[in-house]
mmCIF file of C-alpha atoms in Angstrom:
data_model
loop_
_atom_site.group_PDB
_atom_site.id
_atom_site.type_symbol
_atom_site.label_atom_id
_atom_site.label_comp_id
_atom_site.label_asym_id
_atom_site.label_seq_id
_atom_site.Cartn_x
_atom_site.Cartn_y
_atom_site.Cartn_z
ATOM 1 C CA UNK A 1 0.127 0.241 0.187
ATOM 2 C CA UNK A 2 1.197 3.672 -0.720
ATOM 3 C CA UNK A 3 1.734 6.267 1.279
ATOM 4 C CA UNK A 4 -0.939 8.668 -0.511
ATOM 5 C CA UNK A 5 -3.562 6.044 -0.101
ATOM 6 C CA UNK A 6 -3.381 6.139 4.118
ATOM 7 C CA UNK A 7 -2.219 10.074 4.173
ATOM 8 C CA UNK A 8 -4.056 13.188 5.331
ATOM 9 C CA UNK A 9 -4.704 15.260 2.086
ATOM 10 C CA UNK A 10 -4.670 19.314 2.138
ATOM 11 C CA UNK A 11 -2.680 19.601 5.095
ATOM 12 C CA UNK A 12 -2.942 22.736 6.868
ATOM 13 C CA UNK A 13 0.254 24.912 6.783
ATOM 14 C CA UNK A 14 1.512 28.515 8.181
ATOM 15 C CA UNK A 15 4.212 30.691 6.862
ATOM 16 C CA UNK A 16 7.291 31.498 8.642
ATOM 17 C CA UNK A 17 6.258 34.987 8.813
ATOM 18 C CA UNK A 18 3.209 34.507 10.846
ATOM 19 C CA UNK A 19 3.292 34.724 14.705
ATOM 20 C CA UNK A 20 3.379 32.210 17.485
ATOM 21 C CA UNK A 21 0.114 33.522 18.733
ATOM 22 C CA UNK A 22 -1.591 32.894 14.654
ATOM 23 C CA UNK A 23 -0.132 29.231 15.187
ATOM 24 C CA UNK A 24 -1.562 28.459 18.193
ATOM 25 C CA UNK A 25 -4.960 29.872 17.376
ATOM 26 C CA UNK A 26 -4.770 27.602 14.258
ATOM 27 C CA UNK A 27 -3.781 24.770 15.660
ATOM 28 C CA UNK A 28 -6.642 25.210 18.825
ATOM 29 C CA UNK A 29 -9.022 25.493 15.789
ATOM 30 C CA UNK A 30 -8.039 22.427 13.638
ATOM 31 C CA UNK A 31 -7.385 20.607 17.043
ATOM 32 C CA UNK A 32 -3.980 19.734 15.719
ATOM 33 C CA UNK A 33 -0.369 19.732 17.212
ATOM 34 C CA UNK A 34 2.256 20.158 14.129
ATOM 35 C CA UNK A 35 1.919 22.588 11.109
ATOM 36 C CA UNK A 36 3.923 22.598 8.094
ATOM 37 C CA UNK A 37 5.658 25.895 7.831
ATOM 38 C CA UNK A 38 5.725 26.650 3.614
ATOM 39 C CA UNK A 39 6.648 29.323 1.773
ATOM 40 C CA UNK A 40 5.032 28.714 -1.404
ATOM 41 C CA UNK A 41 4.613 25.033 -1.976
ATOM 42 C CA UNK A 42 7.773 24.740 -0.583
ATOM 43 C CA UNK A 43 8.147 23.284 2.919
ATOM 44 C CA UNK A 44 10.939 25.092 4.808
ATOM 45 C CA UNK A 45 10.262 23.429 8.592
ATOM 46 C CA UNK A 46 7.922 22.533 10.678
ATOM 47 C CA UNK A 47 6.137 24.047 14.145
ATOM 48 C CA UNK A 48 5.006 21.928 16.717
ATOM 49 C CA UNK A 49 2.372 22.639 20.071
ATOM 50 C CA UNK A 50 5.878 21.798 21.830
ATOM 51 C CA UNK A 51 8.002 24.127 19.935
ATOM 52 C CA UNK A 52 5.698 26.856 20.976
ATOM 53 C CA UNK A 53 5.670 25.836 24.423
ATOM 54 C CA UNK A 54 9.438 24.884 25.015
ATOM 55 C CA UNK A 55 11.343 26.677 22.668
ATOM 56 C CA UNK A 56 9.385 30.050 22.766
ATOM 57 C CA UNK A 57 6.673 30.288 25.888
ATOM 58 C CA UNK A 58 9.649 28.960 28.256
ATOM 59 C CA UNK A 59 11.984 31.674 27.151
ATOM 60 C CA UNK A 60 10.116 34.107 27.417
ATOM 61 C CA UNK A 61 9.039 35.193 23.893
ATOM 62 C CA UNK A 62 6.238 36.954 23.309
ATOM 63 C CA UNK A 63 3.645 34.993 20.810
ATOM 64 C CA UNK A 64 1.981 38.217 19.501
ATOM 65 C CA UNK A 65 5.370 39.595 17.853
ATOM 66 C CA UNK A 66 7.851 36.113 17.782
ATOM 67 C CA UNK A 67 7.634 34.587 14.427
ATOM 68 C CA UNK A 68 7.211 30.930 13.561
ATOM 69 C CA UNK A 69 10.848 30.977 12.032
ATOM 70 C CA UNK A 70 12.275 32.053 15.233
ATOM 71 C CA UNK A 71 10.428 28.784 16.942
ATOM 72 C CA UNK A 72 10.338 26.448 14.212
ATOM 73 C CA UNK A 73 12.089 22.936 13.688
ATOM 74 C CA UNK A 74 14.005 23.650 10.373
ATOM 75 C CA UNK A 75 14.781 19.191 10.151
ATOM 76 C CA UNK A 76 12.434 18.166 7.786
ATOM 77 C CA UNK A 77 11.984 14.513 7.947
ATOM 78 C CA UNK A 78 9.487 13.396 4.836
ATOM 79 C CA UNK A 79 8.623 10.785 2.586
ATOM 80 C CA UNK A 80 7.175 10.741 -1.043
ATOM 81 C CA UNK A 81 3.417 9.942 -1.525
ATOM 82 C CA UNK A 82 4.231 7.004 -3.827
ATOM 83 C CA UNK A 83 6.497 5.187 -1.319
ATOM 84 C CA UNK A 84 5.355 1.954 -0.079
ATOM 85 C CA UNK A 85 3.400 2.829 4.008
ATOM 86 C CA UNK A 86 6.385 0.325 5.121
ATOM 87 C CA UNK A 87 9.036 2.464 4.228
ATOM 88 C CA UNK A 88 7.122 5.578 5.676
ATOM 89 C CA UNK A 89 6.666 3.470 9.112
ATOM 90 C CA UNK A 90 10.305 2.796 8.961
ATOM 91 C CA UNK A 91 11.473 6.493 8.985
ATOM 92 C CA UNK A 92 8.853 7.017 11.483
ATOM 93 C CA UNK A 93 10.748 4.472 13.691
ATOM 94 C CA UNK A 94 14.206 5.767 12.949
ATOM 95 C CA UNK A 95 13.740 9.267 13.466
ATOM 96 C CA UNK A 96 11.476 8.601 16.120
ATOM 97 C CA UNK A 97 8.514 10.908 15.191
ATOM 98 C CA UNK A 98 4.862 10.188 14.916
ATOM 99 C CA UNK A 99 4.090 12.385 12.172
ATOM 100 C CA UNK A 100 6.023 12.705 8.687
ATOM 101 C CA UNK A 101 5.417 15.331 6.045
ATOM 102 C CA UNK A 102 4.425 13.798 2.549
ATOM 103 C CA UNK A 103 5.941 15.204 -0.834
ATOM 104 C CA UNK A 104 5.288 14.328 -4.212
ATOM 105 C CA UNK A 105 7.555 14.206 -6.562
ATOM 106 C CA UNK A 106 8.090 17.869 -7.102
ATOM 107 C CA UNK A 107 9.274 17.979 -3.240
ATOM 108 C CA UNK A 108 5.828 20.101 -2.877
ATOM 109 C CA UNK A 109 4.142 19.039 0.083
ATOM 110 C CA UNK A 110 0.420 17.072 -0.357
ATOM 111 C CA UNK A 111 -0.113 15.822 2.984
ATOM 112 C CA UNK A 112 0.956 14.324 6.225
ATOM 113 C CA UNK A 113 1.062 10.369 7.330
ATOM 114 C CA UNK A 114 0.509 9.558 10.966
ATOM 115 C CA UNK A 115 0.501 7.247 13.563
ATOM 116 C CA UNK A 116 -2.910 6.700 13.580
ATOM 117 C CA UNK A 117 -3.098 6.891 9.791
ATOM 118 C CA UNK A 118 -0.605 3.469 10.458
ATOM 119 C CA UNK A 119 -3.006 2.018 12.204
ATOM 120 C CA UNK A 120 -5.301 2.058 9.425
ATOM 121 C CA UNK A 121 -3.316 -0.828 7.671
ATOM 122 C CA UNK A 122 -4.396 -3.966 8.141
ATOM 123 C CA UNK A 123 -1.582 -6.064 6.571
ATOM 124 C CA UNK A 124 0.591 -5.603 9.575
ATOM 125 C CA UNK A 125 -1.383 -5.064 12.711
ATOM 126 C CA UNK A 126 1.888 -4.711 14.778
ATOM 127 C CA UNK A 127 3.291 -2.008 12.849
ATOM 128 C CA UNK A 128 1.717 0.886 14.711
ATOM 129 C CA UNK A 129 2.618 -0.775 18.006
ATOM 130 C CA UNK A 130 6.331 -1.458 16.829
ATOM 131 C CA UNK A 131 6.632 2.441 15.694
ATOM 132 C CA UNK A 132 5.029 3.294 19.093
ATOM 133 C CA UNK A 133 7.392 1.407 20.761
ATOM 134 C CA UNK A 134 10.370 3.043 19.052
ATOM 135 C CA UNK A 135 9.316 6.087 19.218
ATOM 136 C CA UNK A 136 8.908 6.286 22.696
ATOM 137 C CA UNK A 137 12.249 4.635 23.599
ATOM 138 C CA UNK A 138 14.793 7.915 25.215
ATOM 139 C CA UNK A 139 17.442 9.160 22.675
#
């Protein structure tokens, strides 16, 4: 099964020039933790609720004036929509992440695959548990 068959399509994004307050509001409205950070169709980072809390708020940054670019993670971990689900699971396991950005062949964001998405794949019911176990291990 291919990643594009199980991923969440049309992922919501934010720009590097938006504020943390705008990002947090969007996360709250959508009930999500991560937001890909894009300039046009190009992914330049990812911002999580944890980035806002630990990187910015804990350091005394003002969410009304602090830009997403100042708190986002620049390391982009992704897969391609035409990769096999098992490859996406392997990346998530190796990198200890719960969500993986999905790109098309032009390297434009087309979706996100999550641990919950992997749970929908019936061919290997142990995969989500295996991935979660590895993600939960200390670095």
